[in-house]
Short mmCIF file of C-alpha atoms and ligand atoms in Angstrom, two decimals:
data_model
loop_
_atom_site.label_atom_id
_atom_site.label_comp_id
_atom_site.label_asym_id
_atom_site.label_seq_id
_atom_site.Cartn_x
_atom_site.Cartn_y
_atom_site.Cartn_z
CA MET V 196 -0.07 -0.17 -0.14
CA ILE V 197 1.40 3.61 -0.81
CA ALA V 198 1.75 5.69 2.13
CA ILE V 199 0.16 8.62 1.06
CA LYS V 200 0.33 10.56 4.42
CA ASP V 201 4.32 9.80 4.41
CA ASN V 202 4.31 11.07 0.64
CA ILE V 203 2.31 14.29 1.56
CA ALA V 204 4.91 15.17 4.52
CA GLU V 205 7.68 14.38 2.26
CA VAL V 206 6.33 16.36 -0.96
CA GLU V 207 5.67 19.36 2.24
CA LEU V 208 9.39 18.88 3.36
CA GLN V 209 10.40 19.76 -0.45
CA ILE V 210 8.16 22.64 -0.61
CA SER V 211 9.50 24.46 2.54
CA SER V 212 13.26 23.47 1.67
CA ALA V 213 12.83 25.17 -2.04
CA CYS V 214 10.70 28.40 -0.67
CA GLN V 215 13.66 28.27 1.90
CA GLN V 216 16.27 28.46 -1.00
CA ALA V 217 14.33 30.96 -2.59
CA GLY V 218 13.82 33.28 0.12
CA ARG V 219 10.13 32.70 0.52
CA SER V 220 7.32 31.46 3.37
CA ALA V 221 6.17 27.81 3.07
CA THR V 222 2.96 29.76 3.71
CA ASP V 223 2.59 31.35 0.26
CA VAL V 224 2.71 28.13 -1.45
CA THR V 225 -0.15 25.82 -1.67
CA LEU V 226 -0.15 22.03 -2.00
CA LEU V 227 -2.44 20.92 -4.94
CA ALA V 228 -3.05 17.19 -4.80
CA VAL V 229 -3.74 15.76 -8.30
CA SER V 230 -6.05 12.90 -8.08
CA LYS V 231 -6.92 12.45 -11.36
CA THR V 232 -7.40 8.89 -12.30
CA LYS V 233 -7.33 7.90 -8.79
CA PRO V 234 -10.21 6.24 -6.36
CA VAL V 235 -12.09 8.01 -3.80
CA GLU V 236 -10.17 5.57 -1.15
CA MET V 237 -6.94 7.22 -1.66
CA ILE V 238 -8.39 10.89 -1.54
CA GLU V 239 -9.73 9.95 2.02
CA GLN V 240 -6.39 8.76 3.00
CA ALA V 241 -5.06 12.42 2.21
CA TYR V 242 -7.98 14.52 3.50
CA ASN V 243 -7.34 12.37 6.75
CA ALA V 244 -3.90 13.60 6.58
CA GLY V 245 -5.06 16.61 6.58
CA GLN V 246 -5.19 18.06 2.82
CA ARG V 247 -7.82 19.95 1.30
CA THR V 248 -7.01 20.67 -1.85
CA PHE V 249 -7.51 18.10 -4.60
CA GLY V 250 -6.89 18.89 -8.56
CA GLU V 251 -8.84 16.76 -11.28
CA SER V 252 -8.29 16.52 -14.66
CA TYR V 253 -11.56 14.30 -16.45
CA VAL V 254 -14.86 16.10 -15.55
CA GLN V 255 -17.56 13.19 -15.27
CA GLU V 256 -14.98 11.30 -13.12
CA ALA V 257 -14.37 14.20 -10.93
CA VAL V 258 -17.93 14.78 -10.49
CA ASP V 259 -18.32 11.02 -9.53
CA LYS V 260 -15.97 11.65 -6.83
CA ILE V 261 -16.91 14.81 -5.32
CA THR V 262 -20.50 13.64 -5.06
CA VAL V 263 -18.97 11.07 -3.20
CA LEU V 264 -17.10 13.05 -1.14
CA GLN V 265 -20.07 15.76 -0.27
CA ASN V 266 -19.66 15.06 3.55
CA LYS V 267 -16.24 16.84 3.36
CA PRO V 268 -17.47 20.12 2.54
CA ASP V 269 -14.19 21.62 3.37
CA ILE V 270 -12.31 20.10 0.20
CA SER V 271 -11.33 23.13 -2.55
CA TRP V 272 -11.49 21.19 -5.86
CA HIS V 273 -9.62 22.74 -8.72
CA PHE V 274 -10.41 21.99 -12.34
CA ILE V 275 -6.74 21.48 -14.09
CA GLY V 276 -7.70 19.64 -17.33
CA PRO V 277 -8.92 20.69 -21.10
CA ILE V 278 -12.15 22.08 -21.04
CA GLN V 279 -14.86 21.22 -23.98
CA SER V 280 -17.88 23.60 -23.89
CA ASN V 281 -20.28 21.10 -23.12
CA LYS V 282 -18.65 20.25 -19.79
CA THR V 283 -18.51 23.91 -18.56
CA LYS V 284 -21.92 23.56 -16.66
CA LEU V 285 -20.69 20.83 -14.32
CA ILE V 286 -17.51 22.31 -13.76
CA ALA V 287 -19.00 25.40 -12.68
CA ASN V 288 -21.29 23.90 -10.27
CA HIS V 289 -18.62 21.63 -8.83
CA PHE V 290 -15.36 23.34 -8.69
CA SER V 291 -14.25 26.17 -6.90
CA TRP V 292 -11.04 26.93 -9.23
CA VAL V 293 -10.34 26.59 -12.69
CA HIS V 294 -6.75 26.68 -13.68
CA SER V 295 -7.17 26.05 -17.26
CA ILE V 296 -8.81 28.63 -19.14
CA ASP V 297 -7.34 29.62 -22.70
CA ARG V 298 -10.55 30.57 -24.61
CA ALA V 299 -13.01 33.44 -23.92
CA LYS V 300 -16.00 31.59 -24.80
CA ILE V 301 -15.18 28.80 -22.48
CA ALA V 302 -14.81 31.70 -20.08
CA LYS V 303 -18.29 32.98 -20.63
CA ARG V 304 -19.70 30.25 -20.73
CA LEU V 305 -18.57 28.97 -16.81
CA ASN V 306 -19.47 32.13 -16.00
CA ASP V 307 -23.23 31.72 -17.32
CA HIS V 308 -23.41 28.87 -15.59
CA ARG V 309 -21.99 30.34 -12.17
CA SER V 310 -25.08 32.69 -11.88
CA ASP V 311 -26.64 30.15 -9.96
CA GLN V 312 -23.67 29.86 -7.44
CA ASP V 313 -23.05 32.43 -4.46
CA THR V 314 -19.40 32.83 -4.71
CA PRO V 315 -17.44 33.45 -7.87
CA LEU V 316 -15.48 31.12 -9.33
CA ASN V 317 -11.47 31.61 -8.84
CA ILE V 318 -9.84 31.15 -12.84
CA CYS V 319 -6.10 30.97 -14.08
CA LEU V 320 -5.61 31.60 -17.55
CA GLN V 321 -3.40 28.59 -19.12
CA VAL V 322 -0.16 30.28 -21.22
CA ASN V 323 1.30 28.69 -24.00
CA ILE V 324 4.37 29.81 -22.51
CA SER V 325 6.65 28.21 -24.91
CA GLY V 326 4.90 29.13 -27.66
CA GLU V 327 4.65 25.04 -29.04
CA GLU V 328 1.65 24.70 -31.67
CA SER V 329 0.62 21.28 -30.20
CA LYS V 330 0.10 22.60 -26.87
CA SER V 331 -3.11 24.21 -25.07
CA GLY V 332 -3.12 27.33 -23.56
CA VAL V 333 -3.20 31.15 -24.36
CA LEU V 334 -0.22 32.40 -26.56
CA ILE V 335 1.36 35.63 -24.64
CA ALA V 336 0.25 38.06 -27.58
CA GLU V 337 -3.05 36.89 -26.88
CA LEU V 338 -3.00 36.67 -23.60
CA PRO V 339 -4.00 40.73 -23.03
CA SER V 340 -7.21 40.62 -24.71
CA LEU V 341 -8.50 37.27 -23.06
CA LEU V 342 -7.34 38.98 -19.45
CA ASN V 343 -9.22 42.00 -20.53
CA GLU V 344 -12.26 40.31 -21.94
CA VAL V 345 -12.45 37.69 -18.87
CA SER V 346 -11.85 40.28 -16.32
CA GLN V 347 -15.27 42.16 -17.18
CA TYR V 348 -17.47 38.22 -16.08
CA GLN V 349 -19.02 39.27 -12.63
CA ASN V 350 -19.08 35.41 -11.43
CA LEU V 351 -15.48 34.48 -12.18
CA THR V 352 -12.62 36.03 -9.99
CA ILE V 353 -9.34 36.13 -12.28
CA ARG V 354 -6.59 35.04 -10.26
CA GLY V 355 -3.86 34.17 -11.83
CA LEU V 356 -1.57 32.36 -14.71
CA MET V 357 -1.15 28.74 -15.31
CA ALA V 358 1.34 26.44 -17.18
CA ILE V 359 3.00 23.11 -18.33
CA PRO V 360 6.47 23.95 -19.24
CA GLU V 361 8.46 22.97 -22.03
CA LYS V 362 9.59 19.41 -20.71
CA ASN V 363 13.43 20.10 -22.47
CA ALA V 364 13.74 23.56 -20.77
CA PRO V 365 11.53 23.93 -17.98
CA ASP V 366 13.19 26.39 -16.27
CA ALA V 367 13.39 28.96 -19.21
CA SER V 368 9.69 28.67 -19.28
CA PHE V 369 9.29 28.91 -16.06
CA THR V 370 11.30 32.17 -15.57
CA ALA V 371 9.48 33.30 -18.53
CA MET V 372 6.33 33.07 -16.66
CA GLN V 373 7.28 35.06 -13.99
CA THR V 374 8.38 37.82 -15.89
CA LEU V 375 5.12 38.25 -17.66
CA PHE V 376 3.10 37.34 -14.35
CA LYS V 377 4.59 40.31 -12.80
CA ARG V 378 3.95 42.85 -15.60
CA LEU V 379 0.57 41.71 -15.48
CA GLN V 380 0.23 42.39 -12.06
CA LYS V 381 1.17 45.96 -12.50
CA GLN V 382 -2.02 46.30 -14.64
CA TYR V 383 -4.20 43.82 -12.77
CA PRO V 384 -3.07 44.23 -8.87
CA SER V 385 -5.39 41.36 -7.55
CA LEU V 386 -3.60 38.83 -9.42
CA ASP V 387 -2.00 36.44 -6.76
CA THR V 388 -1.93 33.04 -8.38
CA LEU V 389 1.20 31.70 -10.15
CA SER V 390 0.18 28.01 -10.88
CA MET V 391 3.21 26.30 -11.71
CA GLY V 392 5.43 23.22 -10.95
CA MET V 393 4.50 19.42 -10.98
CA SER V 394 6.11 16.41 -9.31
CA ALA V 395 8.93 16.18 -10.82
CA ASP V 396 10.01 20.25 -11.24
CA LEU V 397 8.26 21.67 -8.29
CA GLN V 398 11.69 23.25 -7.35
CA PRO V 399 12.70 25.41 -10.32
CA ALA V 400 8.57 26.56 -10.13
CA ILE V 401 9.10 27.48 -6.74
CA ASN V 402 12.32 29.56 -7.50
CA ALA V 403 10.50 31.20 -10.02
CA GLY V 404 7.82 32.61 -7.76
CA SER V 405 4.91 29.72 -8.09
CA THR V 406 2.39 29.56 -5.40
CA ILE V 407 0.08 26.93 -6.44
CA VAL V 408 1.83 23.30 -6.91
CA ARG V 409 0.14 20.76 -8.59
CA ILE V 410 1.67 17.38 -7.65
CA GLY V 411 -0.14 14.09 -8.57
CA SER V 412 2.10 10.90 -8.18
CA ALA V 413 4.45 12.11 -5.81
CA ILE V 414 1.62 11.48 -3.72
CA PHE V 415 -0.96 9.19 -5.17
CA GLY V 416 1.89 6.96 -6.98
CA ALA V 417 2.50 6.57 -11.01
CA ARG V 418 -0.80 6.87 -12.85
CA ALA V 419 -1.90 4.16 -16.13
CA GLN V 420 -1.98 5.77 -18.91
CA LYS V 421 -5.46 7.46 -20.05
C1 PLP J 1263 -1.77 15.44 -14.17
C2 PLP J 1263 -1.52 16.93 -14.06
C3 PLP J 1263 -0.54 17.27 -12.81
C4 PLP J 1263 0.40 16.08 -11.81
O1 PLP J 1263 1.47 16.07 -12.30
P1 PLP J 1263 2.48 14.81 -11.53
O2 PLP J 1263 3.59 14.96 -12.66
O3 PLP J 1263 1.84 13.63 -11.34
O4 PLP J 1263 2.61 15.78 -10.37
C5 PLP J 1263 -0.51 18.71 -12.37
N1 PLP J 1263 -0.94 19.49 -13.34
C6 PLP J 1263 -1.63 18.98 -14.56
C7 PLP J 1263 -2.46 19.92 -15.64
C8 PLP J 1263 -1.98 17.96 -15.01
O5 PLP J 1263 -2.68 17.39 -16.12
#
């Protein structure tokens, strides 16, 4: 059996050590436990170890698990996967955060479906930082107009940016995100979230100012291919 509690403690240690090296406070970085493809029982183990923030990537799988775990209302659910427009209602109704918005059309649909909720949906815009054609995320050149449009939606609160860095040069991607984020903060002072860093690269991400690290396999073990 995987000792999820031990894994979380180990990841938290890595986070605090990375923060120390970067001269940051460990309380500035949130650990998002990415539980996609993993069963409810594992999420409960993490919960019993004190974890309250979870990330999911597949809508129907996530909604099934969130429904089973309704008796734990202090869990904060973050959606981090690709978004199809016909899934926006489920996402708006079951999650408190969405990290993976890269189109105005998706933002508008989330905004419209969120109208019956009493709190706005927290969102990050996903940036295609390396400009690779195969990658999801908004291109840097298109980010200002997307930000401008999305900032007008009342049921969404723009919190910041998210990125999945280029595999070959993660550090360069992280640094580019940090620069971009600082520049946009001047225009939108309420931006407070930089979502970057996964199991293999949380240290350089934190060094570049990440405030949410999205950690899956280091907590729950390797995933089967999906
Ligand atoms: C799966 C996933 C993660 C977690 O990746 P690990 O390498 O298992 O830590 C983080 N972010 C996103 C967007 C993911 O899809």
